[in-house]
PDB file of C-alpha atoms and ligand atoms in Angstrom:
ATOM      1  CA  MET A   1      -2.550  17.390  27.169  1.00  0.00           C
ATOM      2  CA  THR A   2      -0.430  15.721  24.800  1.00  0.00           C
ATOM      3  CA  SER A   3      -1.746  16.116  21.282  1.00  0.00           C
ATOM      4  CA  LYS A   4      -3.973  13.587  19.522  1.00  0.00           C
ATOM      5  CA  THR A   5      -0.440  13.006  16.676  1.00  0.00           C
ATOM      6  CA  ILE A   6       1.125  11.611  19.489  1.00  0.00           C
ATOM      7  CA  LEU A   7       0.525   8.262  19.235  1.00  0.00           C
ATOM      8  CA  ASN A   8       2.990   5.375  17.410  1.00  0.00           C
ATOM      9  CA  ALA A   9       0.717   4.598  14.596  1.00  0.00           C
ATOM     10  CA  ASP A  10       1.898   2.828  11.781  1.00  0.00           C
ATOM     11  CA  LEU A  11      -0.833   1.974   9.434  1.00  0.00           C
ATOM     12  CA  HIS A  12       0.673   0.466   6.034  1.00  0.00           C
ATOM     13  CA  CYS A  13       2.653  -2.447   5.418  1.00  0.00           C
ATOM     14  CA  HIS A  14       3.217  -5.679   3.303  1.00  0.00           C
ATOM     15  CA  SER A  15       3.012  -9.536   4.342  1.00  0.00           C
ATOM     16  CA  VAL A  16       2.848 -12.743   2.429  1.00  0.00           C
ATOM     17  CA  VAL A  17       0.104 -12.205   2.162  1.00  0.00           C
ATOM     18  CA  SER A  18       0.434  -9.828  -0.878  1.00  0.00           C
ATOM     19  CA  ASP A  19       4.854  -8.589  -1.518  1.00  0.00           C
ATOM     20  CA  GLY A  20       6.128  -9.162   2.031  1.00  0.00           C
ATOM     21  CA  THR A  21       8.341 -11.029   2.951  1.00  0.00           C
ATOM     22  CA  LEU A  22       6.823 -11.704   6.546  1.00  0.00           C
ATOM     23  CA  SER A  23       3.929 -13.681   8.698  1.00  0.00           C
ATOM     24  CA  PRO A  24       0.829 -11.526  10.147  1.00  0.00           C
ATOM     25  CA  GLU A  25       2.318 -13.062  13.632  1.00  0.00           C
ATOM     26  CA  ALA A  26       5.644 -12.231  12.154  1.00  0.00           C
ATOM     27  CA  LEU A  27       4.390  -8.109  11.494  1.00  0.00           C
ATOM     28  CA  ALA A  28       2.616  -8.290  15.327  1.00  0.00           C
ATOM     29  CA  GLU A  29       5.476  -8.762  16.925  1.00  0.00           C
ATOM     30  CA  ARG A  30       8.025  -6.596  15.360  1.00  0.00           C
ATOM     31  CA  ALA A  31       5.396  -3.176  16.327  1.00  0.00           C
ATOM     32  CA  LYS A  32       4.239  -4.261  19.447  1.00  0.00           C
ATOM     33  CA  SER A  33       9.233  -4.912  20.137  1.00  0.00           C
ATOM     34  CA  ASN A  34       9.397  -1.184  17.911  1.00  0.00           C
ATOM     35  CA  GLY A  35       7.183   0.796  20.533  1.00  0.00           C
ATOM     36  CA  VAL A  36       3.674   0.621  17.927  1.00  0.00           C
ATOM     37  CA  GLU A  37       0.474   1.655  19.458  1.00  0.00           C
ATOM     38  CA  LEU A  38      -1.473   1.058  16.818  1.00  0.00           C
ATOM     39  CA  TRP A  39      -1.351  -1.008  13.540  1.00  0.00           C
ATOM     40  CA  ALA A  40      -2.825  -2.547  10.556  1.00  0.00           C
ATOM     41  CA  LEU A  41      -2.336  -4.688   8.088  1.00  0.00           C
ATOM     42  CA  THR A  42      -2.991  -3.212   4.432  1.00  0.00           C
ATOM     43  CA  ASP A  43      -1.836  -5.917   1.726  1.00  0.00           C
ATOM     44  CA  HIS A  44      -2.559  -4.706  -1.608  1.00  0.00           C
ATOM     45  CA  ASP A  45      -5.564  -6.279  -3.091  1.00  0.00           C
ATOM     46  CA  GLU A  46      -6.325  -8.784  -0.475  1.00  0.00           C
ATOM     47  CA  ILE A  47      -7.536  -8.996   3.152  1.00  0.00           C
ATOM     48  CA  GLY A  48      -7.495 -12.814   3.471  1.00  0.00           C
ATOM     49  CA  GLY A  49      -4.311 -11.587   6.278  1.00  0.00           C
ATOM     50  CA  GLN A  50      -6.574  -9.634   8.389  1.00  0.00           C
ATOM     51  CA  ARG A  51      -7.548 -11.854  11.101  1.00  0.00           C
ATOM     52  CA  ARG A  52      -4.362 -13.607  11.141  1.00  0.00           C
ATOM     53  CA  ALA A  53      -3.048 -10.092  11.804  1.00  0.00           C
ATOM     54  CA  ALA A  54      -5.744  -9.365  14.033  1.00  0.00           C
ATOM     55  CA  ALA A  55      -5.486 -12.769  16.160  1.00  0.00           C
ATOM     56  CA  ALA A  56      -1.318 -11.374  16.388  1.00  0.00           C
ATOM     57  CA  ALA A  57      -1.595  -8.071  17.627  1.00  0.00           C
ATOM     58  CA  LYS A  58      -4.341  -9.336  20.105  1.00  0.00           C
ATOM     59  CA  ALA A  59      -2.326 -11.551  21.177  1.00  0.00           C
ATOM     60  CA  HIS A  60       1.047  -8.508  21.427  1.00  0.00           C
ATOM     61  CA  ASP A  61      -1.880  -6.671  23.418  1.00  0.00           C
ATOM     62  CA  LEU A  62      -1.386  -4.545  20.612  1.00  0.00           C
ATOM     63  CA  ARG A  63      -5.057  -2.407  18.845  1.00  0.00           C
ATOM     64  CA  TYR A  64      -5.472  -3.335  15.492  1.00  0.00           C
ATOM     65  CA  LEU A  65      -7.125  -1.070  12.562  1.00  0.00           C
ATOM     66  CA  SER A  66      -8.440  -3.338   9.623  1.00  0.00           C
ATOM     67  CA  GLY A  67      -6.866  -2.746   6.452  1.00  0.00           C
ATOM     68  CA  VAL A  68      -5.961  -3.056   3.298  1.00  0.00           C
ATOM     69  CA  GLU A  69      -4.032  -1.155  -0.481  1.00  0.00           C
ATOM     70  CA  VAL A  70      -6.630  -1.119  -3.419  1.00  0.00           C
ATOM     71  CA  SER A  71      -4.317  -0.456  -6.679  1.00  0.00           C
ATOM     72  CA  VAL A  72      -6.469   1.769  -8.871  1.00  0.00           C
ATOM     73  CA  THR A  73      -6.170   3.421 -12.455  1.00  0.00           C
ATOM     74  CA  PHE A  74      -6.649   7.291 -12.743  1.00  0.00           C
ATOM     75  CA  ALA A  75      -4.986   9.208 -15.235  1.00  0.00           C
ATOM     76  CA  GLY A  76      -3.527   6.650 -16.760  1.00  0.00           C
ATOM     77  CA  GLN A  77      -1.028   5.903 -13.253  1.00  0.00           C
ATOM     78  CA  THR A  78      -1.548   3.357 -10.744  1.00  0.00           C
ATOM     79  CA  VAL A  79      -2.954   4.924  -7.678  1.00  0.00           C
ATOM     80  CA  HIS A  80      -3.144   2.672  -3.961  1.00  0.00           C
ATOM     81  CA  ILE A  81      -5.667   3.783  -2.421  1.00  0.00           C
ATOM     82  CA  VAL A  82      -5.986   2.871   2.274  1.00  0.00           C
ATOM     83  CA  GLY A  83      -8.349   1.222   3.277  1.00  0.00           C
ATOM     84  CA  LEU A  84      -8.934   0.831   7.010  1.00  0.00           C
ATOM     85  CA  GLY A  85     -11.265   0.211  10.269  1.00  0.00           C
ATOM     86  CA  PHE A  86     -13.701  -1.109   7.510  1.00  0.00           C
ATOM     87  CA  ASP A  87     -15.558  -4.485   8.013  1.00  0.00           C
ATOM     88  CA  ALA A  88     -12.974  -7.570   6.972  1.00  0.00           C
ATOM     89  CA  GLU A  89     -16.789  -9.877   6.554  1.00  0.00           C
ATOM     90  CA  ASP A  90     -18.409  -7.489   3.783  1.00  0.00           C
ATOM     91  CA  THR A  91     -18.831  -9.227   0.711  1.00  0.00           C
ATOM     92  CA  ALA A  92     -19.005  -6.599  -1.628  1.00  0.00           C
ATOM     93  CA  LEU A  93     -15.967  -5.050  -0.465  1.00  0.00           C
ATOM     94  CA  GLN A  94     -14.218  -9.272  -0.926  1.00  0.00           C
ATOM     95  CA  GLN A  95     -14.963  -9.635  -4.727  1.00  0.00           C
ATOM     96  CA  GLY A  96     -14.472  -6.607  -5.404  1.00  0.00           C
ATOM     97  CA  LEU A  97     -11.070  -6.737  -4.021  1.00  0.00           C
ATOM     98  CA  HIS A  98     -11.529 -10.091  -6.079  1.00  0.00           C
ATOM     99  CA  ASP A  99     -11.839  -8.840  -9.318  1.00  0.00           C
ATOM    100  CA  THR A 100      -8.655  -6.261  -9.048  1.00  0.00           C
ATOM    101  CA  ARG A 101      -6.460  -9.448  -8.446  1.00  0.00           C
ATOM    102  CA  GLY A 102      -7.906 -10.610 -11.203  1.00  0.00           C
ATOM    103  CA  GLY A 103      -5.448 -10.377 -14.632  1.00  0.00           C
ATOM    104  CA  ARG A 104      -2.099  -9.942 -12.173  1.00  0.00           C
ATOM    105  CA  GLN A 105      -1.950 -13.848 -13.131  1.00  0.00           C
ATOM    106  CA  GLN A 106      -1.611 -12.713 -17.198  1.00  0.00           C
ATOM    107  CA  ARG A 107      -0.116  -9.653 -16.740  1.00  0.00           C
ATOM    108  CA  ALA A 108       2.536 -12.181 -14.251  1.00  0.00           C
ATOM    109  CA  MET A 109       2.831 -14.189 -17.856  1.00  0.00           C
ATOM    110  CA  ASP A 110       2.643 -10.647 -20.267  1.00  0.00           C
ATOM    111  CA  MET A 111       4.836  -9.360 -18.136  1.00  0.00           C
ATOM    112  CA  SER A 112       7.999 -12.792 -17.886  1.00  0.00           C
ATOM    113  CA  GLU A 113       7.489 -13.405 -21.701  1.00  0.00           C
ATOM    114  CA  SER A 114       8.559  -9.823 -22.307  1.00  0.00           C
ATOM    115  CA  LEU A 115      11.608 -10.188 -19.399  1.00  0.00           C
ATOM    116  CA  ALA A 116      11.958 -13.221 -22.396  1.00  0.00           C
ATOM    117  CA  LYS A 117      12.704 -10.885 -24.785  1.00  0.00           C
ATOM    118  CA  ALA A 118      15.198  -9.128 -23.371  1.00  0.00           C
ATOM    119  CA  GLY A 119      17.567 -12.446 -22.495  1.00  0.00           C
ATOM    120  CA  ILE A 120      16.083 -13.310 -19.148  1.00  0.00           C
ATOM    121  CA  GLN A 121      14.166 -17.024 -19.262  1.00  0.00           C
ATOM    122  CA  GLY A 122      11.994 -18.038 -16.610  1.00  0.00           C
ATOM    123  CA  ALA A 123      10.976 -15.711 -15.049  1.00  0.00           C
ATOM    124  CA  TYR A 124       7.538 -16.456 -14.011  1.00  0.00           C
ATOM    125  CA  VAL A 125       8.544 -19.690 -12.267  1.00  0.00           C
ATOM    126  CA  GLY A 126      10.803 -18.747 -10.880  1.00  0.00           C
ATOM    127  CA  ALA A 127       8.819 -15.568  -9.281  1.00  0.00           C
ATOM    128  CA  LEU A 128       6.921 -18.052  -8.156  1.00  0.00           C
ATOM    129  CA  LYS A 129       9.132 -19.692  -5.979  1.00  0.00           C
ATOM    130  CA  PHE A 130       8.770 -16.687  -3.875  1.00  0.00           C
ATOM    131  CA  VAL A 131       5.130 -15.475  -3.874  1.00  0.00           C
ATOM    132  CA  GLY A 132       2.911 -16.169  -0.887  1.00  0.00           C
ATOM    133  CA  ASN A 133      -0.620 -16.003  -2.317  1.00  0.00           C
ATOM    134  CA  PRO A 134      -1.582 -17.572  -5.708  1.00  0.00           C
ATOM    135  CA  GLU A 135      -3.655 -14.348  -6.132  1.00  0.00           C
ATOM    136  CA  LEU A 136      -0.854 -12.367  -5.958  1.00  0.00           C
ATOM    137  CA  ILE A 137       2.066 -12.361  -8.367  1.00  0.00           C
ATOM    138  CA  SER A 138       3.460  -8.404  -7.944  1.00  0.00           C
ATOM    139  CA  ARG A 139       6.584  -6.831  -9.586  1.00  0.00           C
ATOM    140  CA  THR A 140       7.994  -7.450  -6.150  1.00  0.00           C
ATOM    141  CA  HIS A 141       7.842 -11.570  -6.972  1.00  0.00           C
ATOM    142  CA  PHE A 142       9.398 -10.638 -10.143  1.00  0.00           C
ATOM    143  CA  ALA A 143      12.040  -8.107  -9.064  1.00  0.00           C
ATOM    144  CA  ARG A 144      13.440 -10.475  -6.293  1.00  0.00           C
ATOM    145  CA  PHE A 145      13.999 -12.978  -8.716  1.00  0.00           C
ATOM    146  CA  LEU A 146      15.786 -10.842 -11.384  1.00  0.00           C
ATOM    147  CA  VAL A 147      18.291 -10.712  -7.996  1.00  0.00           C
ATOM    148  CA  GLU A 148      18.308 -13.757  -7.392  1.00  0.00           C
ATOM    149  CA  ALA A 149      19.008 -14.680 -10.732  1.00  0.00           C
ATOM    150  CA  GLY A 150      22.425 -12.371 -10.351  1.00  0.00           C
ATOM    151  CA  VAL A 151      21.106  -9.978 -12.865  1.00  0.00           C
ATOM    152  CA  CYS A 152      20.899  -6.672 -10.322  1.00  0.00           C
ATOM    153  CA  ARG A 153      22.617  -5.995  -7.078  1.00  0.00           C
ATOM    154  CA  ASP A 154      18.960  -5.259  -5.064  1.00  0.00           C
ATOM    155  CA  THR A 155      14.773  -4.653  -5.360  1.00  0.00           C
ATOM    156  CA  ASN A 156      15.271  -1.008  -6.459  1.00  0.00           C
ATOM    157  CA  GLU A 157      17.633  -1.478  -8.821  1.00  0.00           C
ATOM    158  CA  VAL A 158      15.406  -4.184 -11.261  1.00  0.00           C
ATOM    159  CA  PHE A 159      11.655  -1.946 -10.961  1.00  0.00           C
ATOM    160  CA  ARG A 160      14.568   1.852 -12.265  1.00  0.00           C
ATOM    161  CA  LYS A 161      15.810  -1.057 -15.283  1.00  0.00           C
ATOM    162  CA  TYR A 162      13.091  -4.001 -15.932  1.00  0.00           C
ATOM    163  CA  LEU A 163       9.403  -3.232 -14.241  1.00  0.00           C
ATOM    164  CA  THR A 164       8.754   0.695 -14.909  1.00  0.00           C
ATOM    165  CA  GLU A 165       7.314   2.346 -16.837  1.00  0.00           C
ATOM    166  CA  GLY A 166       8.996   2.288 -20.483  1.00  0.00           C
ATOM    167  CA  LYS A 167      11.312  -0.433 -19.663  1.00  0.00           C
ATOM    168  CA  PRO A 168      11.486  -4.564 -21.796  1.00  0.00           C
ATOM    169  CA  GLY A 169      10.251  -5.971 -18.000  1.00  0.00           C
ATOM    170  CA  TYR A 170       7.171  -3.748 -17.793  1.00  0.00           C
ATOM    171  CA  VAL A 171       3.178  -4.329 -18.592  1.00  0.00           C
ATOM    172  CA  PRO A 172       0.957  -1.581 -18.710  1.00  0.00           C
ATOM    173  CA  HIS A 173      -2.254  -2.846 -16.367  1.00  0.00           C
ATOM    174  CA  ARG A 174      -5.681  -1.443 -16.091  1.00  0.00           C
ATOM    175  CA  TRP A 175      -6.701  -1.703 -12.296  1.00  0.00           C
ATOM    176  CA  ALA A 176      -9.714  -0.640 -10.345  1.00  0.00           C
ATOM    177  CA  THR A 177     -11.312   2.730 -10.670  1.00  0.00           C
ATOM    178  CA  LEU A 178     -11.111   5.980  -8.234  1.00  0.00           C
ATOM    179  CA  ARG A 179     -14.797   5.569  -7.672  1.00  0.00           C
ATOM    180  CA  ASP A 180     -14.850   1.645  -7.085  1.00  0.00           C
ATOM    181  CA  ALA A 181     -12.107   1.195  -4.659  1.00  0.00           C
ATOM    182  CA  VAL A 182     -13.659   4.009  -2.470  1.00  0.00           C
ATOM    183  CA  TYR A 183     -16.830   2.849  -2.406  1.00  0.00           C
ATOM    184  CA  TRP A 184     -15.838  -0.494  -1.684  1.00  0.00           C
ATOM    185  CA  ILE A 185     -14.229   0.778   1.719  1.00  0.00           C
ATOM    186  CA  THR A 186     -16.875   3.085   2.566  1.00  0.00           C
ATOM    187  CA  GLN A 187     -19.708   0.887   2.421  1.00  0.00           C
ATOM    188  CA  ALA A 188     -18.230  -1.773   4.527  1.00  0.00           C
ATOM    189  CA  SER A 189     -18.012   1.070   6.769  1.00  0.00           C
ATOM    190  CA  GLY A 190     -14.048   1.802   6.389  1.00  0.00           C
ATOM    191  CA  ILE A 191     -11.924   5.420   5.637  1.00  0.00           C
ATOM    192  CA  ALA A 192     -10.668   5.700   2.308  1.00  0.00           C
ATOM    193  CA  VAL A 193      -6.773   6.939   2.507  1.00  0.00           C
ATOM    194  CA  ILE A 194      -4.848   8.582   0.146  1.00  0.00           C
ATOM    195  CA  ALA A 195      -2.100   6.545  -0.496  1.00  0.00           C
ATOM    196  CA  HIS A 196       1.374   8.279  -0.721  1.00  0.00           C
ATOM    197  CA  PRO A 197       0.744  10.788  -3.080  1.00  0.00           C
ATOM    198  CA  GLY A 198       4.067  11.608  -3.080  1.00  0.00           C
ATOM    199  CA  ARG A 199       5.380   8.792  -4.954  1.00  0.00           C
ATOM    200  CA  TYR A 200       3.341   9.967  -7.991  1.00  0.00           C
ATOM    201  CA  LYS A 201       4.113  11.688 -11.793  1.00  0.00           C
ATOM    202  CA  PHE A 202       1.346  14.071 -11.721  1.00  0.00           C
ATOM    203  CA  THR A 203       1.284  17.210 -12.879  1.00  0.00           C
ATOM    204  CA  PRO A 204       0.228  19.647 -10.785  1.00  0.00           C
ATOM    205  CA  ASN A 205      -3.403  20.222 -11.772  1.00  0.00           C
ATOM    206  CA  GLU A 206      -3.777  16.032 -12.235  1.00  0.00           C
ATOM    207  CA  GLU A 207      -2.767  16.238  -8.884  1.00  0.00           C
ATOM    208  CA  TYR A 208      -5.485  18.974  -8.080  1.00  0.00           C
ATOM    209  CA  ALA A 209      -7.709  16.084 -10.156  1.00  0.00           C
ATOM    210  CA  LEU A 210      -7.725  13.638  -8.106  1.00  0.00           C
ATOM    211  CA  PHE A 211      -7.883  15.142  -4.637  1.00  0.00           C
ATOM    212  CA  THR A 212     -10.944  16.387  -5.881  1.00  0.00           C
ATOM    213  CA  GLU A 213     -12.885  13.375  -6.906  1.00  0.00           C
ATOM    214  CA  PHE A 214     -11.334  11.254  -4.303  1.00  0.00           C
ATOM    215  CA  LYS A 215     -12.951  13.835  -2.107  1.00  0.00           C
ATOM    216  CA  SER A 216     -16.089  13.190  -4.712  1.00  0.00           C
ATOM    217  CA  HIS A 217     -16.498  10.239  -4.233  1.00  0.00           C
ATOM    218  CA  GLY A 218     -15.891   9.734   0.072  1.00  0.00           C
ATOM    219  CA  GLY A 219     -12.461   9.349   0.854  1.00  0.00           C
ATOM    220  CA  GLN A 220     -12.084  11.024   4.164  1.00  0.00           C
ATOM    221  CA  ALA A 221      -8.106  10.979   4.572  1.00  0.00           C
ATOM    222  CA  VAL A 222      -4.752  11.108   3.073  1.00  0.00           C
ATOM    223  CA  GLU A 223      -1.254   9.523   4.313  1.00  0.00           C
ATOM    224  CA  VAL A 224       1.314  12.327   5.506  1.00  0.00           C
ATOM    225  CA  VAL A 225       4.062  10.820   6.800  1.00  0.00           C
ATOM    226  CA  THR A 226       4.886   7.873   4.825  1.00  0.00           C
ATOM    227  CA  GLY A 227       8.077   5.993   4.414  1.00  0.00           C
ATOM    228  CA  SER A 228       7.746   6.962   0.678  1.00  0.00           C
ATOM    229  CA  HIS A 229       7.606  10.199   1.267  1.00  0.00           C
ATOM    230  CA  THR A 230      10.885  12.795   2.144  1.00  0.00           C
ATOM    231  CA  PRO A 231      10.578  15.397   5.012  1.00  0.00           C
ATOM    232  CA  HIS A 232       9.637  18.398   2.494  1.00  0.00           C
ATOM    233  CA  GLU A 233       6.690  15.987   1.231  1.00  0.00           C
ATOM    234  CA  TYR A 234       5.351  15.407   4.891  1.00  0.00           C
ATOM    235  CA  LEU A 235       5.016  19.887   5.171  1.00  0.00           C
ATOM    236  CA  LYS A 236       3.749  19.510   1.251  1.00  0.00           C
ATOM    237  CA  TYR A 237       1.191  17.227   2.335  1.00  0.00           C
ATOM    238  CA  ALA A 238       0.552  18.486   5.633  1.00  0.00           C
ATOM    239  CA  GLU A 239      -0.361  21.791   3.644  1.00  0.00           C
ATOM    240  CA  THR A 240      -2.680  19.339   0.674  1.00  0.00           C
ATOM    241  CA  ALA A 241      -4.847  17.658   4.180  1.00  0.00           C
ATOM    242  CA  LYS A 242      -5.336  21.236   5.069  1.00  0.00           C
ATOM    243  CA  GLU A 243      -6.301  22.273   2.015  1.00  0.00           C
ATOM    244  CA  PHE A 244      -8.930  19.314   1.039  1.00  0.00           C
ATOM    245  CA  ASP A 245      -9.841  19.078   4.655  1.00  0.00           C
ATOM    246  CA  LEU A 246      -8.933  15.183   4.988  1.00  0.00           C
ATOM    247  CA  ALA A 247      -7.484  13.877   8.254  1.00  0.00           C
ATOM    248  CA  ALA A 248      -3.954  12.095   8.077  1.00  0.00           C
ATOM    249  CA  SER A 249      -2.398   9.419   8.405  1.00  0.00           C
ATOM    250  CA  ARG A 250       0.895   7.384   9.177  1.00  0.00           C
ATOM    251  CA  GLY A 251       2.777   4.381   7.532  1.00  0.00           C
ATOM    252  CA  SER A 252       5.891   2.900   6.947  1.00  0.00           C
ATOM    253  CA  ASP A 253       4.874   0.703   4.021  1.00  0.00           C
ATOM    254  CA  PHE A 254       6.854  -1.777   5.466  1.00  0.00           C
ATOM    255  CA  HIS A 255       7.634  -4.560   3.607  1.00  0.00           C
ATOM    256  CA  SER A 256      10.821  -6.959   4.256  1.00  0.00           C
ATOM    257  CA  PRO A 257      13.688  -6.487   7.377  1.00  0.00           C
ATOM    258  CA  ASP A 258      15.940  -6.337   3.626  1.00  0.00           C
ATOM    259  CA  GLU A 259      14.177  -4.754   1.170  1.00  0.00           C
ATOM    260  CA  SER A 260      12.084  -1.284   2.926  1.00  0.00           C
ATOM    261  CA  HIS A 261      14.696   1.269   4.319  1.00  0.00           C
ATOM    262  CA  THR A 262      11.571   2.176   7.052  1.00  0.00           C
ATOM    263  CA  GLU A 263      11.311  -0.233   9.483  1.00  0.00           C
ATOM    264  CA  LEU A 264       8.209  -0.984  11.653  1.00  0.00           C
ATOM    265  CA  GLY A 265       7.164   2.463  13.795  1.00  0.00           C
ATOM    266  CA  THR A 266      10.450   4.608  13.261  1.00  0.00           C
ATOM    267  CA  LEU A 267       8.867   7.297  11.567  1.00  0.00           C
ATOM    268  CA  PRO A 268       7.953  11.168  12.489  1.00  0.00           C
ATOM    269  CA  PHE A 269       4.699  11.409  14.672  1.00  0.00           C
ATOM    270  CA  LEU A 270       2.326  13.178  11.990  1.00  0.00           C
ATOM    271  CA  PRO A 271       2.899  17.506  12.199  1.00  0.00           C
ATOM    272  CA  ASP A 272       0.101  17.898  15.570  1.00  0.00           C
ATOM    273  CA  THR A 273      -1.820  20.731  12.588  1.00  0.00           C
ATOM    274  CA  LEU A 274      -3.735  17.776  11.715  1.00  0.00           C
ATOM    275  CA  THR A 275      -6.935  15.134  12.416  1.00  0.00           C
ATOM    276  CA  PRO A 276      -5.282  11.788  12.882  1.00  0.00           C
ATOM    277  CA  VAL A 277      -7.034   9.639  11.301  1.00  0.00           C
ATOM    278  CA  TRP A 278      -7.113   7.142  14.118  1.00  0.00           C
ATOM    279  CA  GLU A 279      -9.775  10.354  15.582  1.00  0.00           C
ATOM    280  CA  LEU A 280     -12.112   9.667  12.980  1.00  0.00           C
ATOM    281  CA  LEU A 281     -11.415   5.428  13.121  1.00  0.00           C
ATOM    282  CA  ALA A 282     -11.774   5.378  17.336  1.00  0.00           C
ATOM    283  CA  ASP A 283     -14.766   2.865  17.103  1.00  0.00           C
ATOM    284  CA  ARG A 284     -13.015   0.841  14.677  1.00  0.00           C
ATOM    285  CA  ILE A 285     -10.298  -0.068  16.788  1.00  0.00           C
ATOM    286  CA  GLN A 286      -9.853  -3.727  18.078  1.00  0.00           C
TER     287      GLN A 286
HETATM  288  P1  LIG B 301       2.405  -4.146  -8.783  1.00  0.00           P
HETATM  289  O1  LIG B 301       1.259  -4.306  -7.474  1.00  0.00           O
HETATM  290  O2  LIG B 301       1.883  -5.843  -8.973  1.00  0.00           O
HETATM  291  O3  LIG B 301       2.710  -3.598  -9.430  1.00  0.00           O
HETATM  292  O4  LIG B 301       3.338  -4.113  -7.784  1.00  0.00           O
HETATM  293  C1  LIG B 301       4.009  -2.801  -7.468  1.00  0.00           C
HETATM  294  C2  LIG B 301       4.639  -3.072  -5.424  1.00  0.00           C
HETATM  295  O5  LIG B 301       6.235  -3.159  -6.297  1.00  0.00           O
HETATM  296  C3  LIG B 301       4.350  -1.793  -4.830  1.00  0.00           C
HETATM  297  O6  LIG B 301       3.255  -2.049  -3.830  1.00  0.00           O
HETATM  298  C4  LIG B 301       5.655  -1.803  -4.158  1.00  0.00           C
HETATM  299  O7  LIG B 301       6.127  -3.275  -3.384  1.00  0.00           O
HETATM  300  C5  LIG B 301       6.845  -2.013  -5.080  1.00  0.00           C
HETATM  301  N1  LIG B 301       8.362  -1.202  -6.075  1.00  0.00           N
HETATM  302  C6  LIG B 301       7.112  -0.773  -6.351  1.00  0.00           C
HETATM  303  N2  LIG B 301       7.813   0.451  -7.378  1.00  0.00           N
HETATM  304  C7  LIG B 301       9.392  -0.087  -6.464  1.00  0.00           C
HETATM  305  C8  LIG B 301      10.579   0.605  -6.976  1.00  0.00           C
HETATM  306  N3  LIG B 301      10.560   1.791  -7.766  1.00  0.00           N
HETATM  307  N4  LIG B 301      11.238   0.157  -5.912  1.00  0.00           N
HETATM  308  C9  LIG B 301      10.885  -0.675  -5.468  1.00  0.00           C
HETATM  309  N5  LIG B 301       9.824  -1.407  -5.141  1.00  0.00           N
HETATM  310  C10 LIG B 301       8.650  -0.939  -6.015  1.00  0.00           C
HETATM  311 MN1  LIG B 302       3.960  -3.782  -2.007  1.00  0.00          MN
HETATM  312 MN1  LIG B 303       1.775   1.518  -2.184  1.00  0.00          MN
HETATM  313 MN1  LIG B 304       1.854  -0.322   0.290  1.00  0.00          MN
END
C-alpha cells in the first residue's frame, strides 16, 4: 500500500492576480509539466484568479483545490494563513478579502514617500508597472521596480535593504485578525492552514500562542514542506503538526521563474507519519 502522503501536491503559489509573474493558465501548464498531481493557486488576499485556475487545471486533467493566502497580523507580526477547498463564490469570504486588500493602496503611497526620503524617486509609479491587479499592489512589485531601476541586483537584496522592518521603505501595516481569517475560510467550507511557520520571528511562547489560538478558531493544518523551509524545519514542523494534531500541507510558494528558488512540484514528499491536508479535502477536489 502506498502512503497517502506520497502525492505530488503543490498547494501554494502565486499568479499575476497577486504578486506572481505568470498567469493562472501558465501556472497550470507548468504544474502539469512538472508532474504536479494536485494543485492550488493561492494568491494573496484575492480569489479573482480561481475560476481561471480551475478551468485551466481541468483542461490539463490536473486535480485542483481552490486556494488563497490571507495576510494576518498576530503578535505584532505578519502571518499568512492559507485557505484550501473553500467555496470561491462565498460572499463573506469575498468581503473579508476585499476589506483586507483595502489598505494596500495607501500603504504603497506611504512606502513610495518613505523611499523618496531615502533618495529613490518615483517608486509608486514604478511599482505600478509590475502590478497585474490594481487592488493588489505588494512589496514584491516595489522590489521588481528597484531591481529594474538598478538600485539592487535582485529582489532578495531589495527586501534585505529596503522593504523589511527597520529599513527605509518599510511601512508597518495592520492586516486581518487570525480569528477573522480562519473564520472566513472555514465558514466557506474550506480548511485553514498556517503558511510557512518557519519564516516568522516569534519567540517559542509566541509561536505556541499562534498554534493554540489558530486551533481554537478552527484551523486544521500547517505547511510542513514548503519552499520557505529548510530540511531541518520540515522535521521541526512535522513534530509541531503532531503536537497540535494538525494535518500537513505541501507547497512551493512559487512566484516567478526568475525569482523563485523552488520550482512548482519539486519539493520532497510529506513525511509519511503525517495526515496530508488533502485527506481532509477529498470531496472538495475539482
Ligand atoms: P506584502 O503582502 O505586500 O507585504 O508582500 C509580501 C510578499 O513579499 C511575500 O508574499 C513575498 O512574495 C515577498 N517577500 C517577503 N519577504 C521577502 C524576502 N525576504 N525576499 C523576497 N521576497 C519577499
Ligand atoms: Mn508573495
Ligand atoms: Mn506567505
Ligand atoms: Mn505565498
